[in-house]
Structures are given as C-alpha cells and as structure tokens.
Tab-separated table of C-alpha atoms and ligand atoms in Angstrom:
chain	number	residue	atom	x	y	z
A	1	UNK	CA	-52.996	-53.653	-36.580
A	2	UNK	CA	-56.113	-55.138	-35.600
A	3	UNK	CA	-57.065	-57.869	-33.342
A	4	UNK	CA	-59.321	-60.559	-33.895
A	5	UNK	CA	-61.599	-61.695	-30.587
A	6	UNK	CA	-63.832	-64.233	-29.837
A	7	UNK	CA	-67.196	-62.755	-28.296
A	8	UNK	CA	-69.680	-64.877	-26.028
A	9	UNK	CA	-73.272	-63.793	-25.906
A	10	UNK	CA	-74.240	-65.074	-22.371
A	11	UNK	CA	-77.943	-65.377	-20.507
A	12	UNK	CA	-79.559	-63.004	-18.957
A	13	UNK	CA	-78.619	-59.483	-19.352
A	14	UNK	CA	-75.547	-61.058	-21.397
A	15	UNK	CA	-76.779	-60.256	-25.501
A	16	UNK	CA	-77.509	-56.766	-23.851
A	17	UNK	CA	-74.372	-56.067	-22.533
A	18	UNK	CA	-72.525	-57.770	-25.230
A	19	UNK	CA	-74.809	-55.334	-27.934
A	20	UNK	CA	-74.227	-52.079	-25.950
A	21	UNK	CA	-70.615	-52.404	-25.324
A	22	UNK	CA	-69.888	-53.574	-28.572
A	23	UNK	CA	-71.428	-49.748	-30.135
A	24	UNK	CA	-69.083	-48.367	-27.374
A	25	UNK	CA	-65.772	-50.144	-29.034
A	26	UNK	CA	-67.079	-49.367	-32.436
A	27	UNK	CA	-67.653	-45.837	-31.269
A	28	UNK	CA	-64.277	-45.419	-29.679
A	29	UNK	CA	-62.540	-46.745	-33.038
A	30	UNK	CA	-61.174	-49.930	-31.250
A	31	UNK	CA	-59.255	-51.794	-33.793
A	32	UNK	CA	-60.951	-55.587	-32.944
A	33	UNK	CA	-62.426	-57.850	-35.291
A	34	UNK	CA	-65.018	-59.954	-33.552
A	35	UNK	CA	-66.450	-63.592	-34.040
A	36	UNK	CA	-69.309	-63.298	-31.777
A	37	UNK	CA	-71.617	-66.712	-31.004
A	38	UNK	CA	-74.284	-67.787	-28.568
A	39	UNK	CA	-73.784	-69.922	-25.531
A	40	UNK	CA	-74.903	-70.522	-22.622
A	41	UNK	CA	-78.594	-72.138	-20.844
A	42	UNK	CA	-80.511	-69.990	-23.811
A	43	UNK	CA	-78.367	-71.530	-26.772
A	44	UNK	CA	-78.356	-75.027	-24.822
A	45	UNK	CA	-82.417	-74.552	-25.360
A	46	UNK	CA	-82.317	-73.203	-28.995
A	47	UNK	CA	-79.369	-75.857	-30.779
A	48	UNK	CA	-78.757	-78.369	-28.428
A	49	UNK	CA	-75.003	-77.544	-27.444
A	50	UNK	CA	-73.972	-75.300	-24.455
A	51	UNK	CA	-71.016	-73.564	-26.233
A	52	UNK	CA	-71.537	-74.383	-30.016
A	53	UNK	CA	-67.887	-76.122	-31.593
A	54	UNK	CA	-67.291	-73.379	-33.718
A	55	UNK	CA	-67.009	-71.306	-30.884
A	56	UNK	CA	-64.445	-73.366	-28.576
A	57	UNK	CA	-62.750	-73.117	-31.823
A	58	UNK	CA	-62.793	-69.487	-32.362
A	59	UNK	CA	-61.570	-69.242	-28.982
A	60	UNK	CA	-58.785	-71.825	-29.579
A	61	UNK	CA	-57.949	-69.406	-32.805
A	62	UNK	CA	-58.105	-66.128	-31.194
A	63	UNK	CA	-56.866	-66.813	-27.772
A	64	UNK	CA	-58.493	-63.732	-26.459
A	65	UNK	CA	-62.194	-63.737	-25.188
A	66	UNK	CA	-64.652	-61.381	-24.020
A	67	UNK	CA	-67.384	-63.316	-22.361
A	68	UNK	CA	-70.690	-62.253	-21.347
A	69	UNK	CA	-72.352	-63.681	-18.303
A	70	UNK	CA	-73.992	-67.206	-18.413
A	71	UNK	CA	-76.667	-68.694	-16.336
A	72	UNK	CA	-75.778	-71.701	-13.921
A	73	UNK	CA	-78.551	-74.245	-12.910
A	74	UNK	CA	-78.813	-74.003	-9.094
A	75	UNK	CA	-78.290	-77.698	-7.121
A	76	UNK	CA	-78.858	-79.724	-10.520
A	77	UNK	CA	-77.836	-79.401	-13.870
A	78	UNK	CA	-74.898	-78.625	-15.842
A	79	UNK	CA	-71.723	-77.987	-14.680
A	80	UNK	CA	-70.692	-73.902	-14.638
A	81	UNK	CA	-69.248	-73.051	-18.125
A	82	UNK	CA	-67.748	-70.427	-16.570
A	83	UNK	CA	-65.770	-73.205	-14.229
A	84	UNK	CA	-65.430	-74.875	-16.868
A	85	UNK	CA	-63.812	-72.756	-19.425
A	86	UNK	CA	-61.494	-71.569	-16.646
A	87	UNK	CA	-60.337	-74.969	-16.112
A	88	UNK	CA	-60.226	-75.690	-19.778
A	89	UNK	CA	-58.047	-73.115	-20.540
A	90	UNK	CA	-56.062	-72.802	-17.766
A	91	UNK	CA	-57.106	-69.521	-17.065
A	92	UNK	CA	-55.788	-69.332	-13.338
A	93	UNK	CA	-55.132	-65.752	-12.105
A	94	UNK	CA	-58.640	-63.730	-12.143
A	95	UNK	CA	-58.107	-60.488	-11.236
A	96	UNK	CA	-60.572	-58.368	-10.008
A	97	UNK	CA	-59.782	-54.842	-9.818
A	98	UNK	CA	-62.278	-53.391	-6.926
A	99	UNK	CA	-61.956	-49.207	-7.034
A	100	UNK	CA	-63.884	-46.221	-5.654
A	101	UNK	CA	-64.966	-43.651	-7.967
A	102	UNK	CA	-65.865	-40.655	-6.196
A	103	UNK	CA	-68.798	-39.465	-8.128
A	104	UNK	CA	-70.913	-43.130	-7.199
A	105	UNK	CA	-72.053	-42.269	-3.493
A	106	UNK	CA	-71.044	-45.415	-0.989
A	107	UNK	CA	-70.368	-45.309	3.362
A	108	UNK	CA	-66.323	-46.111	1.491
A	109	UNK	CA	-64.537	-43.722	0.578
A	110	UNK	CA	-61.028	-44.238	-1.502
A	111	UNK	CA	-61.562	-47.906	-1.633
A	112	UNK	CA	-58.764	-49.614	-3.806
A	113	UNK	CA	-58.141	-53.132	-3.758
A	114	UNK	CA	-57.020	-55.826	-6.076
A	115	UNK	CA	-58.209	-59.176	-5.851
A	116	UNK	CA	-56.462	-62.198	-6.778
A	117	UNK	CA	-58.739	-65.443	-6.984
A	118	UNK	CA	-57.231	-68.903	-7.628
A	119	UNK	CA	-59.458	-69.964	-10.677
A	120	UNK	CA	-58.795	-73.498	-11.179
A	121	UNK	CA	-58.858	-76.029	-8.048
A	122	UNK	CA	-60.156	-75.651	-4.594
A	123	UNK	CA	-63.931	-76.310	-3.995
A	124	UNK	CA	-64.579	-76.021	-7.682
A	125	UNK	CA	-63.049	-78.944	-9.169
A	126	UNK	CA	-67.180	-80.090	-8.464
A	127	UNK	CA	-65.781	-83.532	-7.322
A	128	UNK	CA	-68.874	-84.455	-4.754
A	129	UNK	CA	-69.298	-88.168	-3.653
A	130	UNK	CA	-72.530	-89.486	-1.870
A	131	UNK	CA	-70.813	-91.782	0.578
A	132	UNK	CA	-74.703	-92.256	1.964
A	133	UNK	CA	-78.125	-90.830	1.498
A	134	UNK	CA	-77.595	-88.530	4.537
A	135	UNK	CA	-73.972	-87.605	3.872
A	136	UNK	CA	-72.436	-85.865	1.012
A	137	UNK	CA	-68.132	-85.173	1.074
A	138	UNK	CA	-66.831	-82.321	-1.287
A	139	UNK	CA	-63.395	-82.564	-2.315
A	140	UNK	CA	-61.192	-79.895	-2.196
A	141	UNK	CA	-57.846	-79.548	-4.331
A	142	UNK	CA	-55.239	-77.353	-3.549
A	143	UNK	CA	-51.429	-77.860	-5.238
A	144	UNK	CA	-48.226	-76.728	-4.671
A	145	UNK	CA	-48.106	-75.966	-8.394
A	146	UNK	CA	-51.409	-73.664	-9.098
A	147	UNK	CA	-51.156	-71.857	-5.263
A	148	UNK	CA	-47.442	-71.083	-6.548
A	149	UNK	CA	-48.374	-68.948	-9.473
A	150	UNK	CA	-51.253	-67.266	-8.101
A	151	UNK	CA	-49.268	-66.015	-5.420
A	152	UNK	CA	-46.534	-65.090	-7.528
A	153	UNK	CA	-48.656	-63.732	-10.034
A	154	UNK	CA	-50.466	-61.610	-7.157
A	155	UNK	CA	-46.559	-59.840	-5.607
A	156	UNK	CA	-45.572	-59.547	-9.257
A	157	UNK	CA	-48.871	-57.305	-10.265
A	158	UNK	CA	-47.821	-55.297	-6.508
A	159	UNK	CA	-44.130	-55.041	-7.867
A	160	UNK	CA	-45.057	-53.841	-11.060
A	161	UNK	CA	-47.791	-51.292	-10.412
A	162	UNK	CA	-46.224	-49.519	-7.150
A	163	UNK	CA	-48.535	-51.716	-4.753
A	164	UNK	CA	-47.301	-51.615	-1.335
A	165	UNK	CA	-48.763	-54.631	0.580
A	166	UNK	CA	-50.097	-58.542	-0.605
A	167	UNK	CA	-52.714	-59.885	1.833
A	168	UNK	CA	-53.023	-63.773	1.831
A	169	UNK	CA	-56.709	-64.902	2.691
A	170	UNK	CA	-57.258	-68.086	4.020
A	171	UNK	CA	-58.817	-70.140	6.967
A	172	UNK	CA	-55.330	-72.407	7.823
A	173	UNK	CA	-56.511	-72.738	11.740
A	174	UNK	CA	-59.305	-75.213	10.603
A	175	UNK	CA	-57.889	-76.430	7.375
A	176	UNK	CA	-54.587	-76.945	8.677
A	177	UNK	CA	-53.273	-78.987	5.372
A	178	UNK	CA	-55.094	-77.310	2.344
A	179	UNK	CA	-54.993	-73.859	3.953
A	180	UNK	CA	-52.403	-74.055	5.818
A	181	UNK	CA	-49.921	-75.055	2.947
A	182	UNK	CA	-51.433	-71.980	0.820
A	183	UNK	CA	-50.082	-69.975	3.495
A	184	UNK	CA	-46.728	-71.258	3.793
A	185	UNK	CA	-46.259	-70.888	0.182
A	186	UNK	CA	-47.239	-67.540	0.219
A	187	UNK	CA	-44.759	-66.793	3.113
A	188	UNK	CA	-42.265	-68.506	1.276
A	189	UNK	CA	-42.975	-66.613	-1.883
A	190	UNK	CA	-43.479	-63.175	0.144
A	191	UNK	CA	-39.482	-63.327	1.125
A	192	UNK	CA	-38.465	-62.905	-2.283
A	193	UNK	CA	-39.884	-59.105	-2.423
A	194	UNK	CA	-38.714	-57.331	0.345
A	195	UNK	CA	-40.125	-54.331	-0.942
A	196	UNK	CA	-43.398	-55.141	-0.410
A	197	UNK	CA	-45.555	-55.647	2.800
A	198	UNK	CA	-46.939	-59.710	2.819
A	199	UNK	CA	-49.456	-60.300	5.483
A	200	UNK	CA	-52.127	-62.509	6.060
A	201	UNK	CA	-56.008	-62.459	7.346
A	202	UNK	CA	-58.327	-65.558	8.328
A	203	UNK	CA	-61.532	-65.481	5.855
A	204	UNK	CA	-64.300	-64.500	8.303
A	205	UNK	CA	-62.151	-61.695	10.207
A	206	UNK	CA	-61.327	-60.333	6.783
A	207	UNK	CA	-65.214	-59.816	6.086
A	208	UNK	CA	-65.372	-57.635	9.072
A	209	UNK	CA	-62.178	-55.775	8.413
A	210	UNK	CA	-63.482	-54.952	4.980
A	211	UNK	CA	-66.897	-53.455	5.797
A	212	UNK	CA	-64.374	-52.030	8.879
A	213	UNK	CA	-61.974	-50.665	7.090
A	214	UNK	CA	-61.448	-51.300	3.786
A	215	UNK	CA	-58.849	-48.842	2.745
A	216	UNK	CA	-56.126	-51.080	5.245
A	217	UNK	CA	-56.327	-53.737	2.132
A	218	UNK	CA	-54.388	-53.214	-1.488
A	219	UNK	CA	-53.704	-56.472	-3.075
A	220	UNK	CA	-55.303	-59.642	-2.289
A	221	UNK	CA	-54.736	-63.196	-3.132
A	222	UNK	CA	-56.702	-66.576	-1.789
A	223	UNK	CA	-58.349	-69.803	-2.941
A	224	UNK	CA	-61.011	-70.136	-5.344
A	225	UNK	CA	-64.679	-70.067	-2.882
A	226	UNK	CA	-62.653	-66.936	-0.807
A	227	UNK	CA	-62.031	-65.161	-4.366
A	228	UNK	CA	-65.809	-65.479	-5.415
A	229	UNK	CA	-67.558	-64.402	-2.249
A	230	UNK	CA	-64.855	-61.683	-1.149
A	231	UNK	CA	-65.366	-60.479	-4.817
A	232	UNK	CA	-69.172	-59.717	-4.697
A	233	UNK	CA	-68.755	-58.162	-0.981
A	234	UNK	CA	-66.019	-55.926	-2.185
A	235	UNK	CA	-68.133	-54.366	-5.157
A	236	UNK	CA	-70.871	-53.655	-2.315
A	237	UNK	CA	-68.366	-51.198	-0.728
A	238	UNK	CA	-68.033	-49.315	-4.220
A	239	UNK	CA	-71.902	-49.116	-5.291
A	240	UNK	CA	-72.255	-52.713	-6.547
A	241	UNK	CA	-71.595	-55.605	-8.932
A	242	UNK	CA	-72.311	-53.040	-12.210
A	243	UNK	CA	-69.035	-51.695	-11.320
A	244	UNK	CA	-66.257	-54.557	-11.038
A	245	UNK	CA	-64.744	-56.173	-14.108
A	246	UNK	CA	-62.285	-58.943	-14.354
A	247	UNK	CA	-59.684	-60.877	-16.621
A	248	UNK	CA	-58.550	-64.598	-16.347
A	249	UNK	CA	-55.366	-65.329	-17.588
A	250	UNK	CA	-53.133	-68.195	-18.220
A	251	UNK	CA	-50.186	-68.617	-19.635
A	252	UNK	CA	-51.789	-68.900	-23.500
A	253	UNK	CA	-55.501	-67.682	-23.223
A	254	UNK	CA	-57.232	-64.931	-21.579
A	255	UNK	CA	-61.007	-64.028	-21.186
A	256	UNK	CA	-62.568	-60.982	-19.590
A	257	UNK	CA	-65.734	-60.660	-17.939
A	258	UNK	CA	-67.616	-58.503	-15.423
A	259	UNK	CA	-67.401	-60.434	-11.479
A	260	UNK	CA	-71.630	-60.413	-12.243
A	261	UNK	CA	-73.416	-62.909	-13.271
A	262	UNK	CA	-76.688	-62.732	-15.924
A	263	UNK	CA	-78.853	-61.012	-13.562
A	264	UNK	CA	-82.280	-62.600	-14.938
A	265	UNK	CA	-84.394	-59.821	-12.524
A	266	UNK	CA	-83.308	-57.348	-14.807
A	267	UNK	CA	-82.906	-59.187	-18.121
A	268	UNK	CA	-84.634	-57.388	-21.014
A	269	UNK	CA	-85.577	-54.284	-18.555
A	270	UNK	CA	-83.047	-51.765	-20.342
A	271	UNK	CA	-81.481	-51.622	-16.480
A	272	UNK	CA	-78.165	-53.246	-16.570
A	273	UNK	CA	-75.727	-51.461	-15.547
A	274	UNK	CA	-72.736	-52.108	-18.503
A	275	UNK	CA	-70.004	-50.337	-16.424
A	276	UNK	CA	-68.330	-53.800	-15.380
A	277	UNK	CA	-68.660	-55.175	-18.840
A	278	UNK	CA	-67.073	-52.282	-20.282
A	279	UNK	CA	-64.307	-51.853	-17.851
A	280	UNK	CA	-63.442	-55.573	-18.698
A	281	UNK	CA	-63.111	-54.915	-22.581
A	282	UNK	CA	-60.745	-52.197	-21.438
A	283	UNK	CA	-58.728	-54.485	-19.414
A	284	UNK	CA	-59.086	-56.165	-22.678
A	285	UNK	CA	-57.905	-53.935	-24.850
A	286	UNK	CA	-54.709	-52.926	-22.280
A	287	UNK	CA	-54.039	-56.601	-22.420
A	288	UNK	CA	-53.597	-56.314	-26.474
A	289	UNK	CA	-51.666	-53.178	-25.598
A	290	UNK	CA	-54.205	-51.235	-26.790
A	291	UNK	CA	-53.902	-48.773	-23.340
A	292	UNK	CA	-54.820	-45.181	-25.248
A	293	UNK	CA	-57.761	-46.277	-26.530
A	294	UNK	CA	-58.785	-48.101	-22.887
A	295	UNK	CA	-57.965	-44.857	-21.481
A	296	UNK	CA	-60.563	-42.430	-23.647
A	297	UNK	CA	-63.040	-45.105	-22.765
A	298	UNK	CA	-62.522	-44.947	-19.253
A	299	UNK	CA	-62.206	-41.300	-19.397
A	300	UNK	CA	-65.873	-41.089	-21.111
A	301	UNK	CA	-66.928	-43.398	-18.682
A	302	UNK	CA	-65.671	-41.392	-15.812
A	303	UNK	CA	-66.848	-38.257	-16.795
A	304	UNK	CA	-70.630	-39.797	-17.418
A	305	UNK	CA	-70.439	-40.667	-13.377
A	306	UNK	CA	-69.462	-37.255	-12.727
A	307	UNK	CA	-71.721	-35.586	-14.574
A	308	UNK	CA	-74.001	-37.900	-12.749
A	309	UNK	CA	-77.349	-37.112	-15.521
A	310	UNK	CA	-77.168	-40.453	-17.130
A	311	UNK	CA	-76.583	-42.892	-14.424
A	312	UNK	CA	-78.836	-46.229	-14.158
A	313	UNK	CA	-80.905	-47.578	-11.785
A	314	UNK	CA	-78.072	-49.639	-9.550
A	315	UNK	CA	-76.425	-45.747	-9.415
A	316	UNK	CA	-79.533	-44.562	-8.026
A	317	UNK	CA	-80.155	-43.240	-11.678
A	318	UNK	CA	-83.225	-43.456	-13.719
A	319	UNK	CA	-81.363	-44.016	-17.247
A	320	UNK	CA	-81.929	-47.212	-19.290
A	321	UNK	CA	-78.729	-49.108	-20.307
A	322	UNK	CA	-78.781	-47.379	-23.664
A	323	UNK	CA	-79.227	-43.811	-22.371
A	324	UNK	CA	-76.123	-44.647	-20.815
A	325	UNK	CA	-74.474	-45.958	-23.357
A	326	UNK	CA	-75.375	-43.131	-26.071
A	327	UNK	CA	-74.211	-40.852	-22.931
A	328	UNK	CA	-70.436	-42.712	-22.940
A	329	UNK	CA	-70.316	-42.611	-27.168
A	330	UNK	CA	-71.386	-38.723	-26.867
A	331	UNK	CA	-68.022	-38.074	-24.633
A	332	UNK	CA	-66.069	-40.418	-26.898
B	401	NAI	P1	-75.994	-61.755	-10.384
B	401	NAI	O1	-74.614	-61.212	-10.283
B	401	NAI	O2	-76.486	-62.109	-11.737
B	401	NAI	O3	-77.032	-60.689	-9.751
B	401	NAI	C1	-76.975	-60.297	-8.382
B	401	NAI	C2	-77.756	-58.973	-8.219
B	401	NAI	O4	-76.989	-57.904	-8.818
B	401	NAI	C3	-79.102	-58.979	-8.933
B	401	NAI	O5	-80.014	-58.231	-8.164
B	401	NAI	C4	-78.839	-58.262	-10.247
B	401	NAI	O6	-79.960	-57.584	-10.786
B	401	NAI	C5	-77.743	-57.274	-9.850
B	401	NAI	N1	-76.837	-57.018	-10.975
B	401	NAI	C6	-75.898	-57.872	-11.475
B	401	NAI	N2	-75.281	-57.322	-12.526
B	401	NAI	C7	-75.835	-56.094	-12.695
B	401	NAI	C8	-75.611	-55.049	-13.645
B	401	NAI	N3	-74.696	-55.143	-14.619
B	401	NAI	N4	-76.378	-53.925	-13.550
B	401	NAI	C9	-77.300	-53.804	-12.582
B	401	NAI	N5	-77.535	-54.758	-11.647
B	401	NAI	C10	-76.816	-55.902	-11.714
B	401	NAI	O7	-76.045	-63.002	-9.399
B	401	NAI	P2	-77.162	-64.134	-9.243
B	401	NAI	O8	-78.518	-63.546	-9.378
B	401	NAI	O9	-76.789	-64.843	-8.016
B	401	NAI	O10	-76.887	-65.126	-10.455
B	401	NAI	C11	-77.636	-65.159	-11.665
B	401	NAI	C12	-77.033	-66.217	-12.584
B	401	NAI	O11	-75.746	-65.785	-13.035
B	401	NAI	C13	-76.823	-67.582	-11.925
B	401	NAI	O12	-77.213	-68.572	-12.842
B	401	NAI	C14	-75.326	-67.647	-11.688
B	401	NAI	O13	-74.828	-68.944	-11.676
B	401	NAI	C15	-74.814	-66.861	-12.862
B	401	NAI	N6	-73.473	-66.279	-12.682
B	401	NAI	C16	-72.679	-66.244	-13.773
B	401	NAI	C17	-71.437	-65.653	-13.699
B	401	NAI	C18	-70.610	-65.599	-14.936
B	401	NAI	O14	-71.104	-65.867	-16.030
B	401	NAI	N7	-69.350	-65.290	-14.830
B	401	NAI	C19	-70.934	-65.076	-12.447
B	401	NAI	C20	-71.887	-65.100	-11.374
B	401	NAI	C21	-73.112	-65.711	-11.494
C-alpha cells in the first residue's frame, strides 16, 4: 500500500534538499505519493501567503509531513512557521536522534544520544510585552500537562529501544517554579520505570559534560530553548548539523525535518549536505512502518561514508550534493 505525504519546499538550501532526496525515495522504490508545495520567506515573496491554503490542507489530509527548512526573519518579522506549525499541530515530542558514525572523523568517538525537546511552550510561545522603552519581559509557559508527556514520551522511547538511562535538563536552581516543577515531574514520572536510570543535569554544566564526555549521556529530555541549542551542539560532536534529523509528533500529525535550518551561505552552491534530510524521511518512512526500505537507505547511506569518495564539503569532501546523491542511488 502506498502512502500519501505532504512535502514542504523550504528557503534556502530547502527545494535542493527536497529535489535530491526525493530521486533517493524514488530510487529506493519507496511506496509514497507526494503533494509537494512552496512555503516559506521565498513563497511569502512570490504569492503573497507564507504556507499557501492548499497546503495546510494537504497536511490536514495526509497527516504526515516532510518539511524542508524555512527561513526566519531575525528580531522583526514573521513569526517562525516552524514554531508555528509545531504549535498548530500539536506536534510536541521532537526527537532528535544524535549518533556517531565511525567513518565521519570527530575528537567523539561512539557518541549516541537521543534528544527529547519540548516543542510547544516554554520561551517559544513568542509572548513578549514592552512594559517600557528600556525594558522588555518574555513570558515563559511551562504546564503540568505538555512537561507530562514529553517526559513520558522520553522513558517510554528508553523502555522500548533497550535505553538504559533518561537525563532531565533543566536550570531549576534559578527558575525555581518553571524549572523546578519540570523536574519534579520528571522525578515523579522516573519512579514508574525502575528499570531505567533517571538523572538530572543543570543546562550550563551539561554543555561542559557533553564536549567532556559525551558518551556518559543516552536519552535526553528538557524544555523547548534547552532542546534547540543542546541540539545544534550535539551534532558538532558528530561532524555537524548535515548529519542530525528529527521527527515531531503528536498524538494525530507528524512532520520530519533535519535539526538545520536553510543555510542561505550555501544555498544554490551544490554543497548541502542532504544526510539529515534523508535520515528524517527514513524516520519517516519507519514511522509509516515502512522500516526495510529505511534500512537499504541507511545502509547506502552508510556505506557512501565509508567508502568516504563521495563525501561533501561539511565531511571534509569535495562532492557536490548531487555527486552524493547519484553516489547513495548507485548503492541502492
Ligand atoms: P543553519 O542551520 O541554516 O546553518 C548553520 C551553519 O550550518 C551554516 O554554516 C550552514 O551552511 C551549515 N549547514 C546547515 N545545514 C547544512 C547542510 N545540510 N549541509 C552543509 N552545511 C549545512 O542555521 P542559521 O544560519 O542560523 O539559520 C538560517 C535560517 O534557517 C534562519 O532563518 C533560521 O531561522 C532558519 N532555521 C530554520 C529551521 C527549520 O526550518 N526547522 C531550523 C533552524 C534554523
């Protein structure tokens, strides 16, 4: 049976990405039907409308999306779609899966961690109030409710893939309230699976653990800001962003997306890596329960690193994004 998707064509490196990786699907025989649209800053430019109706709609239809990366105005400007479509949809648990692989050359070795990132309140919510022209408070959410499920979500993912410890992230010594009721929650929660190691790390000692020591962490699971800058410094201990993909799921949509964003210093270049972008149409396609055809992807994709010939710039390669790709289809 085949699945219909809904396919965002982001900023950036985005169309790229969302080009290339849709010749790998095609070229691994992926059973997906796609309605594909542009959004995003580009499309905003072009028609007026940041994500056309028909698209929301598509997504509404097909409940499963594989988004490309979309440019965010910096300090002015629209709100993040990507914020936005996670709130939207309720998309709360992003999972970023953050591995070593031994052919891409880092100071880490063995590296496996999974992140957890609360997608849908803390910092994000964008609720900013200028009490006075010198003074600027941001609010920050955090509920019983959405750091419940997250955390359960995170010791349920541990349970069922033969993870041995849950690390809860937080900065409860300053934020006593917000924080510090994430943290009892997750102690709470952490009770009900005995089997499995719950401990917990303040933020900015967990930054210096991790370019420590990074194998001492397996799962993690924190607010929203923690998830997004943890995420980027993780894939710096495995050779980079072009390497870490991601889903967001709630309890009726998902969408998957590399951690990245639309890189505009390499848009157009022929130097994105699509590794991340990939890896997140396999999580994808595992999602759909399409797992053997996820695995002879990743197994092309692995044996392209090994091989090492084809590897882009970010790899310390000198192939262009489709020298890589054609490299990947060749193994399929
Ligand atoms: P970025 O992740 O786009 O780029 C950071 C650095 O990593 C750049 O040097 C870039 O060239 C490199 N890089 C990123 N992806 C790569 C890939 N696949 N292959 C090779 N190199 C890669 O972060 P930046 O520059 O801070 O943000 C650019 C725009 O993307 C902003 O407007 C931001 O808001 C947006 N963004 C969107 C996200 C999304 O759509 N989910 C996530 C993160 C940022």
């Amino acid at each position: 049976m085949s699945h219909k998707i809904t396919v965002f064509r982001g900023d950036g490196i985005g169309p790229e990405l969302v080009d290339n990786v849709l010749k790998i699907l095609k070229a691994a025989d992926a059973q997906l039907e796609y309605e594909i649209f542009n959004v995003g800053e580009d499309e905003w430019k072009r028609n007026g409308a940041l994500i056309p109706e028909e698209a929301y709609a598509s997504f509404e239809r097909t409940k499963v999306l594989l988004k490309s990366p979309i440019t965010t105005p910096v300090g002015k400007g629209f709100r993040s779609l990507n914020v936005t479509l996670r709130g939207q949809y309720d998309l709360y648990a992003n999972i970023r899966p953050v591995k070593s692989n031994a052919a891409v050359k880092t100071p880490f070795k063995n590296v496996d961690i999974v992140i957890f990132r609360e997608n849908t309140e803390g910092l994000y919510v964008g609720v900013e109030e200028q009490v006075n022209p010198d003074t600027v408070h941001a609010i920050k959410i955090v509920t019983r409710q959405a750091s419940e499920r997250i955390i359960r979500d995170a010791f349920e993912y541990a349970k069922k893939n033969g993870r041995k410890k849950v690390t809860c992230i937080h900065k409860a010594n300053i934020l006593k309230m917000s924080d510090g009721m994430f943290l009892s929650i997750f102690k709470e929660i952490a009770k009900e699976y005995p089997e499995i190691e719950g401990d917990d790390k303040i933020i900015d000692n967990t930054c210096m653990q991790l370019v420590m020591n990074p194998n001492q962490f397996d799962v993690m699971v924190m607010q929203n800001l923690y998830g997004d800058i943890l995420s980027d410094l993780c894939s710096g201990l495995i050779g980079g962003l072009g390497l870490v993909p991601s889903s967001n799921i709630g309890s009726d949509y998902a969408m998957f997306e590399a951690v990245h964003g639309s890189a505009p210093d390499i848009a157009g270049k022929h130097l994105a890596n699509p590794t991340a972008f990939l890896w997140s149409a396999c999580m994808m396609l595992e999602y759909l329960g399409e797992n053997e055809t996820a695995g002879r992807i990743r197994k092309a994709v692995d044996e392209v690193l090994a091989e090492g010939k084809h590897l882009t710039r970010d790899l310390h390669g000198t192939a262009t994004t489709e020298e890589y790709v054609d490299a990947v289809i060749a193994r399929l």
